[in-house]
Short mmCIF file of C-alpha atoms in Angstrom, two decimals:
data_model
loop_
_atom_site.label_atom_id
_atom_site.label_comp_id
_atom_site.label_asym_id
_atom_site.label_seq_id
_atom_site.Cartn_x
_atom_site.Cartn_y
_atom_site.Cartn_z
CA UNK A 1 -25.49 -26.30 -3.66
CA UNK A 2 -24.43 -29.66 -2.36
CA UNK A 3 -22.71 -28.31 0.64
CA UNK A 4 -24.61 -27.86 3.98
CA UNK A 5 -24.92 -24.57 5.95
CA UNK A 6 -22.21 -24.19 8.65
CA UNK A 7 -23.96 -24.46 11.89
CA UNK A 8 -20.91 -24.39 14.22
CA UNK A 9 -20.19 -28.06 13.76
CA UNK A 10 -16.58 -28.53 12.86
CA UNK A 11 -16.18 -30.65 9.62
CA UNK A 12 -12.60 -30.25 8.78
CA UNK A 13 -11.74 -33.71 10.16
CA UNK A 14 -14.35 -35.56 8.26
CA UNK A 15 -13.00 -38.35 6.08
CA UNK A 16 -14.70 -36.92 3.02
CA UNK A 17 -13.14 -33.54 3.26
CA UNK A 18 -9.61 -34.93 4.19
CA UNK A 19 -9.71 -37.09 1.01
CA UNK A 20 -10.85 -34.17 -1.00
CA UNK A 21 -8.19 -31.91 0.25
CA UNK A 22 -5.40 -34.50 -0.17
CA UNK A 23 -6.25 -34.75 -3.87
CA UNK A 24 -5.77 -31.16 -4.54
CA UNK A 25 -2.52 -29.83 -6.03
CA UNK A 26 -1.09 -26.50 -7.22
CA UNK A 27 1.78 -25.16 -9.34
CA UNK A 28 3.95 -23.18 -7.04
CA UNK A 29 5.63 -20.61 -9.39
CA UNK A 30 3.64 -20.34 -12.48
CA UNK A 31 4.99 -16.89 -13.42
CA UNK A 32 8.64 -17.84 -13.24
CA UNK A 33 9.34 -21.67 -13.07
CA UNK A 34 8.08 -24.84 -14.70
CA UNK A 35 7.81 -26.60 -11.35
CA UNK A 36 5.70 -29.77 -10.99
CA UNK A 37 2.45 -29.52 -9.03
CA UNK A 38 2.68 -30.15 -5.27
CA UNK A 39 0.25 -30.73 -2.43
CA UNK A 40 -1.37 -27.75 -0.86
CA UNK A 41 0.57 -28.24 2.43
CA UNK A 42 3.92 -28.26 0.65
CA UNK A 43 6.39 -25.51 1.63
CA UNK A 44 6.81 -24.71 -2.15
CA UNK A 45 3.11 -23.80 -2.29
CA UNK A 46 2.89 -22.14 1.11
CA UNK A 47 5.98 -19.95 0.82
CA UNK A 48 5.22 -16.47 -0.73
CA UNK A 49 7.47 -15.86 -3.79
CA UNK A 50 8.11 -12.63 -5.67
CA UNK A 51 7.85 -13.29 -9.40
CA UNK A 52 9.14 -11.23 -12.37
CA UNK A 53 8.75 -7.45 -12.34
CA UNK A 54 5.94 -5.90 -14.51
CA UNK A 55 6.09 -2.10 -15.15
CA UNK A 56 8.64 -1.71 -12.35
CA UNK A 57 6.50 -3.62 -9.78
CA UNK A 58 7.43 -6.94 -8.31
CA UNK A 59 4.50 -9.24 -8.62
CA UNK A 60 3.56 -12.08 -6.34
CA UNK A 61 3.97 -15.47 -8.14
CA UNK A 62 0.63 -16.77 -6.96
CA UNK A 63 0.28 -20.59 -7.06
CA UNK A 64 -2.13 -21.94 -9.69
CA UNK A 65 -4.63 -24.45 -8.25
CA UNK A 66 -4.76 -27.55 -10.45
CA UNK A 67 -8.54 -27.69 -11.47
CA UNK A 68 -10.36 -31.01 -11.70
CA UNK A 69 -12.29 -32.30 -14.63
CA UNK A 70 -12.30 -31.38 -18.35
CA UNK A 71 -13.29 -28.02 -19.73
CA UNK A 72 -16.16 -27.78 -22.20
CA UNK A 73 -15.06 -26.70 -25.76
CA UNK A 74 -17.98 -24.35 -26.40
CA UNK A 75 -18.74 -21.58 -23.90
CA UNK A 76 -22.30 -20.76 -25.11
CA UNK A 77 -25.25 -23.08 -25.53
CA UNK A 78 -27.51 -24.54 -22.81
CA UNK A 79 -26.63 -23.58 -19.24
CA UNK A 80 -24.96 -26.17 -16.98
CA UNK A 81 -26.60 -27.24 -13.68
CA UNK A 82 -23.90 -25.92 -11.35
CA UNK A 83 -26.05 -26.67 -8.42
CA UNK A 84 -25.14 -30.34 -8.59
CA UNK A 85 -21.40 -29.57 -8.67
CA UNK A 86 -18.99 -28.40 -5.99
CA UNK A 87 -17.56 -24.92 -6.59
CA UNK A 88 -14.12 -26.39 -7.71
CA UNK A 89 -15.66 -28.95 -9.98
CA UNK A 90 -17.87 -26.30 -11.58
CA UNK A 91 -14.80 -24.22 -12.27
CA UNK A 92 -13.06 -27.18 -13.79
CA UNK A 93 -15.82 -27.67 -16.26
CA UNK A 94 -16.01 -24.00 -17.33
CA UNK A 95 -12.37 -22.98 -17.05
CA UNK A 96 -8.81 -24.43 -17.05
CA UNK A 97 -5.90 -24.35 -14.68
CA UNK A 98 -3.50 -22.41 -17.02
CA UNK A 99 -6.02 -20.17 -18.77
CA UNK A 100 -8.99 -19.63 -16.57
CA UNK A 101 -11.97 -18.55 -18.70
CA UNK A 102 -9.62 -17.57 -21.54
CA UNK A 103 -9.41 -20.14 -24.40
CA UNK A 104 -6.87 -22.83 -23.86
CA UNK A 105 -5.40 -22.20 -27.29
CA UNK A 106 -4.60 -19.06 -29.31
CA UNK A 107 -7.66 -17.97 -31.30
CA UNK A 108 -7.38 -19.46 -34.78
CA UNK A 109 -9.24 -17.47 -37.42
CA UNK A 110 -8.25 -19.56 -40.38
CA UNK A 111 -11.51 -20.79 -42.04
CA UNK A 112 -12.20 -22.85 -45.15
CA UNK A 113 -13.37 -21.34 -48.41
CA UNK A 114 -15.32 -19.26 -49.07
CA UNK A 115 -14.80 -17.80 -45.56
CA UNK A 116 -10.97 -17.78 -45.54
CA UNK A 117 -10.62 -14.13 -46.20
CA UNK A 118 -12.76 -12.89 -43.31
CA UNK A 119 -9.88 -12.46 -40.77
CA UNK A 120 -7.64 -10.51 -43.16
CA UNK A 121 -10.71 -8.48 -44.26
CA UNK A 122 -11.44 -7.55 -40.68
CA UNK A 123 -7.82 -6.59 -40.04
CA UNK A 124 -7.80 -4.39 -43.18
CA UNK A 125 -11.14 -2.83 -42.05
CA UNK A 126 -9.69 -1.16 -38.94
CA UNK A 127 -7.09 0.64 -40.95
CA UNK A 128 -9.61 2.01 -43.44
CA UNK A 129 -11.94 2.85 -40.59
CA UNK A 130 -9.22 4.90 -38.94
CA UNK A 131 -9.06 7.13 -41.99
CA UNK A 132 -12.29 8.68 -40.71
CA UNK A 133 -14.13 8.54 -44.09
CA UNK A 134 -17.52 6.91 -43.39
CA UNK A 135 -18.70 6.91 -47.01
CA UNK A 136 -15.38 5.48 -48.32
CA UNK A 137 -15.30 2.77 -45.64
CA UNK A 138 -18.88 1.70 -46.39
CA UNK A 139 -18.18 1.62 -50.13
CA UNK A 140 -15.18 -0.59 -49.59
CA UNK A 141 -17.09 -3.04 -47.38
CA UNK A 142 -19.92 -3.08 -49.95
CA UNK A 143 -17.41 -4.03 -52.57
CA UNK A 144 -15.99 -6.81 -50.32
CA UNK A 145 -19.47 -8.16 -49.89
CA UNK A 146 -19.88 -8.33 -53.68
CA UNK A 147 -16.54 -10.29 -53.88
CA UNK A 148 -17.71 -12.73 -51.17
CA UNK A 149 -21.00 -13.30 -52.92
CA UNK A 150 -19.22 -14.27 -56.18
CA UNK A 151 -16.88 -16.62 -54.28
CA UNK A 152 -19.71 -18.22 -52.36
CA UNK A 153 -22.05 -18.72 -55.31
CA UNK A 154 -25.40 -18.41 -53.45
CA UNK A 155 -26.48 -17.31 -49.97
CA UNK A 156 -27.57 -20.84 -49.11
CA UNK A 157 -24.07 -22.17 -50.01
CA UNK A 158 -22.55 -19.37 -47.92
CA UNK A 159 -24.62 -20.12 -44.78
CA UNK A 160 -24.04 -23.90 -45.34
CA UNK A 161 -20.29 -23.33 -45.27
CA UNK A 162 -20.57 -21.48 -41.96
CA UNK A 163 -23.13 -23.96 -40.32
CA UNK A 164 -20.81 -26.89 -41.27
CA UNK A 165 -18.25 -25.65 -38.85
CA UNK A 166 -18.08 -27.20 -35.38
CA UNK A 167 -19.56 -24.89 -32.67
CA UNK A 168 -16.28 -23.65 -31.25
CA UNK A 169 -15.27 -22.45 -34.80
CA UNK A 170 -18.61 -20.95 -35.41
CA UNK A 171 -18.04 -19.04 -32.20
CA UNK A 172 -14.74 -17.72 -33.52
CA UNK A 173 -16.29 -16.87 -36.90
CA UNK A 174 -18.58 -14.59 -35.12
CA UNK A 175 -15.74 -12.45 -33.88
CA UNK A 176 -14.58 -10.76 -37.17
CA UNK A 177 -18.19 -10.44 -38.31
CA UNK A 178 -19.07 -8.59 -35.09
CA UNK A 179 -16.04 -6.28 -35.52
CA UNK A 180 -17.10 -5.43 -39.13
CA UNK A 181 -20.75 -4.89 -37.94
CA UNK A 182 -19.29 -2.57 -35.32
CA UNK A 183 -17.36 -0.40 -37.65
CA UNK A 184 -20.04 -0.47 -40.39
CA UNK A 185 -22.59 1.07 -38.19
CA UNK A 186 -20.41 3.95 -36.97
CA UNK A 187 -18.61 4.54 -40.38
CA UNK A 188 -16.08 6.89 -38.83
CA UNK A 189 -14.68 7.13 -35.32
CA UNK A 190 -14.91 10.98 -35.31
CA UNK A 191 -18.72 11.11 -35.94
CA UNK A 192 -21.27 11.36 -33.23
CA UNK A 193 -22.29 8.08 -31.80
CA UNK A 194 -24.48 6.14 -34.19
CA UNK A 195 -28.08 5.52 -33.06
CA UNK A 196 -30.92 3.17 -34.15
CA UNK A 197 -30.62 -0.16 -36.12
CA UNK A 198 -27.99 -0.94 -38.63
CA UNK A 199 -27.73 -3.79 -41.15
CA UNK A 200 -24.47 -4.80 -42.98
CA UNK A 201 -24.35 -5.68 -46.64
CA UNK A 202 -26.26 -8.94 -47.42
CA UNK A 203 -23.51 -11.67 -47.22
CA UNK A 204 -22.10 -10.40 -43.94
CA UNK A 205 -25.48 -9.81 -42.54
CA UNK A 206 -26.91 -13.31 -43.25
CA UNK A 207 -23.67 -14.88 -41.97
CA UNK A 208 -23.95 -12.90 -38.67
CA UNK A 209 -27.66 -13.62 -38.24
CA UNK A 210 -27.33 -17.38 -38.95
CA UNK A 211 -24.27 -17.81 -36.70
CA UNK A 212 -25.99 -15.90 -33.86
CA UNK A 213 -29.05 -18.22 -34.00
CA UNK A 214 -26.75 -21.31 -34.24
CA UNK A 215 -24.36 -20.32 -31.32
CA UNK A 216 -26.57 -18.20 -29.08
CA UNK A 217 -24.13 -15.36 -29.13
CA UNK A 218 -25.78 -11.88 -29.38
CA UNK A 219 -24.49 -10.24 -32.58
CA UNK A 220 -23.14 -7.04 -30.87
CA UNK A 221 -19.66 -5.96 -29.82
CA UNK A 222 -18.88 -6.51 -26.18
CA UNK A 223 -15.90 -6.89 -23.74
CA UNK A 224 -15.82 -10.63 -24.05
CA UNK A 225 -15.55 -10.57 -27.77
CA UNK A 226 -12.68 -7.99 -27.50
CA UNK A 227 -10.68 -9.06 -24.51
CA UNK A 228 -11.19 -12.84 -24.37
CA UNK A 229 -11.54 -13.82 -27.99
CA UNK A 230 -9.63 -11.40 -30.23
CA UNK A 231 -6.00 -11.62 -29.03
CA UNK A 232 -2.62 -12.85 -30.26
CA UNK A 233 0.64 -13.57 -28.65
CA UNK A 234 3.84 -12.65 -30.73
CA UNK A 235 5.77 -15.80 -29.99
CA UNK A 236 2.84 -18.17 -30.71
CA UNK A 237 0.96 -19.28 -33.73
CA UNK A 238 -2.71 -19.40 -34.33
CA UNK A 239 -4.09 -22.53 -32.61
CA UNK A 240 -1.05 -23.03 -30.29
CA UNK A 241 -1.72 -24.08 -26.77
CA UNK A 242 -1.12 -21.29 -24.24
CA UNK A 243 -0.01 -21.21 -20.56
CA UNK A 244 -0.57 -18.92 -17.76
CA UNK A 245 2.92 -17.40 -18.34
CA UNK A 246 2.13 -16.72 -22.02
CA UNK A 247 -1.04 -14.89 -21.08
CA UNK A 248 0.68 -12.75 -18.56
CA UNK A 249 3.60 -11.67 -20.75
CA UNK A 250 1.87 -8.49 -21.70
CA UNK A 251 4.77 -7.33 -23.87
CA UNK A 252 3.76 -10.00 -26.37
CA UNK A 253 -0.01 -9.74 -26.16
CA UNK A 254 -1.79 -7.57 -28.71
CA UNK A 255 -5.30 -7.38 -30.29
CA UNK A 256 -5.89 -9.73 -33.19
CA UNK A 257 -8.44 -7.30 -34.62
CA UNK A 258 -7.95 -3.57 -34.02
CA UNK A 259 -10.77 -1.15 -33.57
CA UNK A 260 -9.19 2.02 -34.96
CA UNK A 261 -6.06 1.09 -36.75
CA UNK A 262 -2.77 0.04 -35.09
CA UNK A 263 -1.81 2.67 -32.51
CA UNK A 264 -0.04 2.77 -29.06
CA UNK A 265 -2.96 4.14 -27.20
CA UNK A 266 -5.33 1.36 -28.36
CA UNK A 267 -2.71 -1.23 -27.52
CA UNK A 268 -2.40 0.13 -23.89
CA UNK A 269 -6.20 0.22 -23.72
CA UNK A 270 -6.39 -3.38 -24.82
CA UNK A 271 -3.78 -4.51 -22.36
CA UNK A 272 -5.37 -2.74 -19.49
CA UNK A 273 -8.45 -5.04 -19.91
CA UNK A 274 -6.48 -8.12 -20.90
CA UNK A 275 -4.40 -8.00 -17.74
CA UNK A 276 -7.49 -8.17 -15.56
CA UNK A 277 -8.27 -11.62 -17.04
CA UNK A 278 -4.69 -12.96 -17.49
CA UNK A 279 -3.35 -12.04 -14.07
CA UNK A 280 -6.67 -12.76 -12.63
CA UNK A 281 -6.66 -16.42 -13.53
CA UNK A 282 -5.71 -17.85 -10.06
CA UNK A 283 -8.84 -16.23 -8.48
CA UNK A 284 -11.25 -18.90 -9.88
CA UNK A 285 -9.54 -21.89 -8.26
CA UNK A 286 -8.66 -20.23 -5.02
CA UNK A 287 -12.02 -18.53 -4.62
CA UNK A 288 -13.90 -21.79 -5.22
CA UNK A 289 -11.69 -23.55 -2.76
CA UNK A 290 -12.29 -20.84 -0.22
CA UNK A 291 -16.14 -21.63 -0.41
CA UNK A 292 -15.37 -25.33 -0.01
CA UNK A 293 -13.27 -24.53 3.06
CA UNK A 294 -16.20 -22.65 4.47
CA UNK A 295 -18.49 -25.64 3.99
CA UNK A 296 -15.93 -27.88 5.68
CA UNK A 297 -15.09 -25.31 8.32
CA UNK A 298 -11.27 -25.52 7.31
CA UNK A 299 -10.07 -22.11 8.58
CA UNK A 300 -6.49 -22.79 7.96
CA UNK A 301 -6.71 -23.81 4.24
CA UNK A 302 -9.49 -21.19 3.77
CA UNK A 303 -7.18 -18.36 5.01
CA UNK A 304 -4.46 -19.58 2.56
CA UNK A 305 -6.92 -19.61 -0.33
CA UNK A 306 -8.04 -16.01 0.47
CA UNK A 307 -4.41 -14.84 0.73
CA UNK A 308 -3.94 -16.19 -2.85
CA UNK A 309 -7.14 -14.30 -3.98
CA UNK A 310 -5.61 -11.08 -2.36
CA UNK A 311 -2.28 -11.48 -4.06
CA UNK A 312 -4.01 -12.05 -7.36
CA UNK A 313 -5.95 -8.84 -6.87
CA UNK A 314 -2.76 -7.07 -5.99
CA UNK A 315 -1.06 -8.13 -9.23
CA UNK A 316 -4.11 -6.99 -11.37
CA UNK A 317 -4.26 -3.67 -9.57
CA UNK A 318 -0.62 -2.72 -10.13
CA UNK A 319 -0.71 -3.68 -13.85
CA UNK A 320 -3.97 -1.68 -14.37
CA UNK A 321 -2.60 1.27 -12.44
CA UNK A 322 0.30 1.47 -14.88
CA UNK A 323 -1.70 0.92 -18.09
CA UNK A 324 -4.91 2.93 -17.81
CA UNK A 325 -3.33 6.44 -17.29
CA UNK A 326 -1.36 5.91 -20.61
CA UNK A 327 -4.60 5.72 -22.60
CA UNK A 328 -5.10 8.76 -24.64
CA UNK A 329 -8.69 10.14 -23.91
CA UNK A 330 -9.22 11.24 -27.55
CA UNK A 331 -8.21 7.84 -28.88
CA UNK A 332 -10.35 6.18 -26.17
CA UNK A 333 -13.44 8.04 -27.45
CA UNK A 334 -12.88 7.05 -30.99
CA UNK A 335 -12.89 3.41 -29.88
CA UNK A 336 -15.60 3.55 -27.28
CA UNK A 337 -18.08 5.73 -29.29
CA UNK A 338 -18.54 2.71 -31.61
CA UNK A 339 -19.20 0.44 -28.76
CA UNK A 340 -22.55 1.78 -27.66
CA UNK A 341 -25.36 0.33 -29.60
CA UNK A 342 -28.05 2.78 -28.39
CA UNK A 343 -31.66 2.91 -29.46
CA UNK A 344 -31.39 -0.29 -31.38
CA UNK A 345 -33.54 -3.46 -31.00
CA UNK A 346 -30.52 -4.96 -29.23
CA UNK A 347 -28.40 -2.41 -27.48
CA UNK A 348 -24.85 -3.52 -27.25
CA UNK A 349 -22.24 -2.71 -24.57
CA UNK A 350 -18.42 -3.15 -24.18
CA UNK A 351 -18.49 -3.20 -20.37
CA UNK A 352 -16.00 -4.38 -17.75
CA UNK A 353 -19.01 -5.88 -15.85
CA UNK A 354 -18.95 -8.58 -18.39
CA UNK A 355 -15.46 -9.92 -17.45
CA UNK A 356 -15.33 -13.22 -15.53
CA UNK A 357 -12.82 -11.80 -13.14
CA UNK A 358 -15.21 -9.08 -11.96
CA UNK A 359 -18.18 -11.44 -11.91
CA UNK A 360 -16.19 -13.98 -9.78
CA UNK A 361 -15.19 -11.31 -7.17
CA UNK A 362 -18.68 -9.85 -6.90
CA UNK A 363 -20.13 -13.25 -6.60
CA UNK A 364 -17.46 -14.50 -4.12
CA UNK A 365 -17.77 -11.56 -1.79
CA UNK A 366 -21.59 -10.96 -2.52
CA UNK A 367 -21.31 -7.31 -3.48
CA UNK A 368 -24.68 -5.74 -3.85
CA UNK A 369 -25.28 -2.98 -6.42
CA UNK A 370 -27.15 -0.28 -4.55
CA UNK A 371 -27.12 2.37 -7.28
CA UNK A 372 -29.95 1.78 -9.85
CA UNK A 373 -27.78 3.08 -12.65
CA UNK A 374 -24.92 0.73 -11.96
CA UNK A 375 -27.41 -2.23 -11.54
CA UNK A 376 -28.95 -1.32 -14.95
CA UNK A 377 -25.57 -1.12 -16.66
CA UNK A 378 -24.48 -4.36 -15.15
CA UNK A 379 -27.69 -6.12 -16.19
CA UNK A 380 -27.30 -4.72 -19.72
CA UNK A 381 -23.73 -6.06 -19.95
CA UNK A 382 -24.73 -9.57 -18.56
CA UNK A 383 -27.02 -10.18 -21.53
CA UNK A 384 -23.82 -10.90 -23.54
CA UNK A 385 -22.29 -13.33 -21.00
CA UNK A 386 -22.75 -17.13 -21.73
CA UNK A 387 -25.59 -18.53 -19.84
CA UNK A 388 -23.60 -21.34 -18.30
CA UNK A 389 -21.11 -18.82 -16.88
CA UNK A 390 -23.99 -16.71 -15.28
CA UNK A 391 -25.39 -19.83 -13.65
CA UNK A 392 -21.87 -20.60 -12.32
CA UNK A 393 -21.52 -17.20 -10.87
CA UNK A 394 -24.98 -17.29 -9.31
CA UNK A 395 -24.07 -20.54 -7.73
CA UNK A 396 -20.95 -18.90 -6.20
CA UNK A 397 -23.03 -15.97 -4.91
CA UNK A 398 -25.65 -18.24 -3.40
CA UNK A 399 -23.25 -20.74 -1.83
CA UNK A 400 -23.99 -21.60 1.87
CA UNK A 401 -22.19 -20.55 3.94
CA UNK A 402 -21.08 -17.47 2.28
CA UNK A 403 -17.53 -16.25 3.06
CA UNK A 404 -18.48 -13.29 5.22
CA UNK A 405 -20.92 -15.27 7.43
CA UNK A 406 -18.37 -18.08 7.83
CA UNK A 407 -15.52 -15.66 8.70
CA UNK A 408 -17.71 -13.84 11.30
CA UNK A 409 -18.86 -17.00 12.97
CA UNK A 410 -15.43 -18.65 12.91
CA UNK A 411 -13.55 -15.87 14.68
CA UNK A 412 -10.18 -17.01 13.36
CA UNK A 413 -7.62 -14.24 13.43
CA UNK A 414 -5.66 -15.37 10.29
CA UNK A 415 -8.93 -16.11 8.27
CA UNK A 416 -10.38 -12.71 9.41
CA UNK A 417 -7.26 -10.88 8.23
CA UNK A 418 -7.10 -12.74 4.93
CA UNK A 419 -10.80 -12.04 4.19
CA UNK A 420 -10.55 -8.34 5.06
CA UNK A 421 -7.34 -7.93 3.11
CA UNK A 422 -9.27 -9.18 -0.08
CA UNK A 423 -12.04 -6.76 0.58
CA UNK A 424 -9.61 -3.94 1.21
CA UNK A 425 -7.67 -4.67 -2.05
CA UNK A 426 -10.84 -4.98 -4.14
CA UNK A 427 -11.99 -1.61 -2.71
CA UNK A 428 -8.72 -0.07 -3.66
CA UNK A 429 -8.95 -1.59 -7.20
CA UNK A 430 -12.41 -0.10 -7.72
CA UNK A 431 -11.33 3.26 -6.35
CA UNK A 432 -8.60 3.33 -8.95
CA UNK A 433 -10.88 2.40 -11.70
CA UNK A 434 -13.28 5.09 -10.72
CA UNK A 435 -10.63 7.79 -10.88
CA UNK A 436 -8.62 6.69 -13.87
CA UNK A 437 -11.58 5.53 -16.07
CA UNK A 438 -13.42 8.76 -15.13
CA UNK A 439 -10.59 10.84 -16.44
CA UNK A 440 -10.42 8.92 -19.65
CA UNK A 441 -14.05 8.40 -20.68
CA UNK A 442 -15.31 12.02 -20.65
CA UNK A 443 -17.38 12.27 -23.78
CA UNK A 444 -17.67 8.57 -24.48
CA UNK A 445 -20.69 6.18 -23.89
CA UNK A 446 -19.54 3.08 -22.18
CA UNK A 447 -22.53 0.98 -21.39
CA UNK A 448 -24.84 1.22 -24.41
CA UNK A 449 -26.84 4.08 -23.07
CA UNK A 450 -27.53 7.48 -24.62
CA UNK A 451 -26.44 10.38 -22.57
CA UNK A 452 -27.74 13.96 -22.73
CA UNK A 453 -24.15 15.43 -22.67
CA UNK A 454 -20.54 14.40 -22.16
CA UNK A 455 -20.60 16.09 -18.79
CA UNK A 456 -23.81 14.15 -17.74
CA UNK A 457 -22.17 10.93 -18.90
CA UNK A 458 -19.11 11.75 -16.62
CA UNK A 459 -21.37 12.59 -13.58
CA UNK A 460 -23.44 9.52 -13.96
CA UNK A 461 -20.20 7.26 -14.19
CA UNK A 462 -18.68 8.90 -11.10
CA UNK A 463 -21.97 8.58 -9.14
CA UNK A 464 -22.46 4.92 -10.10
CA UNK A 465 -18.73 3.90 -9.48
CA UNK A 466 -18.66 5.86 -6.22
CA UNK A 467 -21.65 3.90 -4.92
CA UNK A 468 -19.99 0.69 -6.17
CA UNK A 469 -16.82 1.40 -4.12
CA UNK A 470 -19.00 1.88 -1.10
CA UNK A 471 -20.80 -1.37 -1.87
CA UNK A 472 -17.54 -3.21 -2.04
CA UNK A 473 -16.17 -1.73 1.10
CA UNK A 474 -19.50 -2.62 2.87
CA UNK A 475 -18.89 -6.45 2.55
CA UNK A 476 -15.80 -6.03 4.94
CA UNK A 477 -16.06 -6.81 8.62
CA UNK A 478 -17.23 -3.86 10.59
CA UNK A 479 -15.79 -4.96 13.85
CA UNK A 480 -12.44 -5.41 12.12
CA UNK A 481 -12.65 -1.93 10.75
CA UNK A 482 -13.32 -0.62 14.29
CA UNK A 483 -10.26 -2.26 15.61
CA UNK A 484 -8.14 -0.80 12.81
CA UNK A 485 -9.43 2.70 13.49
#
């Protein structure tokens, strides 16, 4: 990174940092008011404000830091060299103020001929799939393949129509194809988890293969495809610009493509993952700013940035705590069984380890994965994360000085309390996930691995997540814990 290690030399009065800090602005009440951005020392930014209630809980209206730069349009492709950028500048390239790592516009799955029917086809597929008739479902998709072949003329023409799209649209076209591939392989949600390779009918398969090579997106279902690409908002149309307030209005958010027909349990399941990214958006800017404060030894602003990280975590925690217990375990298994591409040449996984919010927090607080099973599951999931995102999170993890070392050396009471409150809240969040997800996933495979039995799956999950809770707690400040107890 471009910043230098903190060696006890106060840098907060340097002219470079003062100019940098004075150019930063934030939106004070993004959940409740369209107020203009203000400087970080403004009372409108610094005064904690309760926002609207969600699920009976009053949420903190965490300010949104206005990110610099212009976001790239295509998330995949060649990695970016984040080592030459400051943390905030890197976030501004990969994410946006209002939507974080979510797309800045509602996904638009309207494609030109002969691809125009793919979105509606994918929507119809989930309903047929939910009928739990594998042979009937596969006959139907084969017939749709034949229809597509007639409309396209030749496979060369079909591939050309897809390759002619700009890369962001090719990325979107991958989504319904991956969903179809996902359902084709399993056939029915009540069968045992499918194992081994699987190839869709010819037209769908050649499209998926060609687009995967063109975009660099692995052609398997994953959490990023589901949570961050396949959503719709009731009050907005395809292609409309979205704001932070749109994304956090969970009553209007729903899957664009369903996995097992339209049902309330799947909707709750979807929103439970979606809320992590939507309410988690402020973390990227404030977390990056906290690292820049560490490099400049600005304890006052660093403490404020960490308080914003804590309040964001709190909002996510309360929404997830409400939603996950509502997910019906039987319906969850029907969805999740299809997610584990095991014993295939490219094992797939729909894993929470793939979400940028979790990657950011683990990198920011340098959480180590001590359990071999958890480390393997995480590595498996990371294969599906865009390379430029992974490079960014590595740069956050490796930033010098790290938050913990800076806080320990700085010995500032407010900074210490702000840091420890983040670690405590993150530990509570992971403890909740361990318990609620453990109760829900019995019998399902969640990380692209084959399990001897449902009971073994549950034991492994509880063991791995128990270790992860301890790993998270361990990045706290031991001396602070001693004073508390």
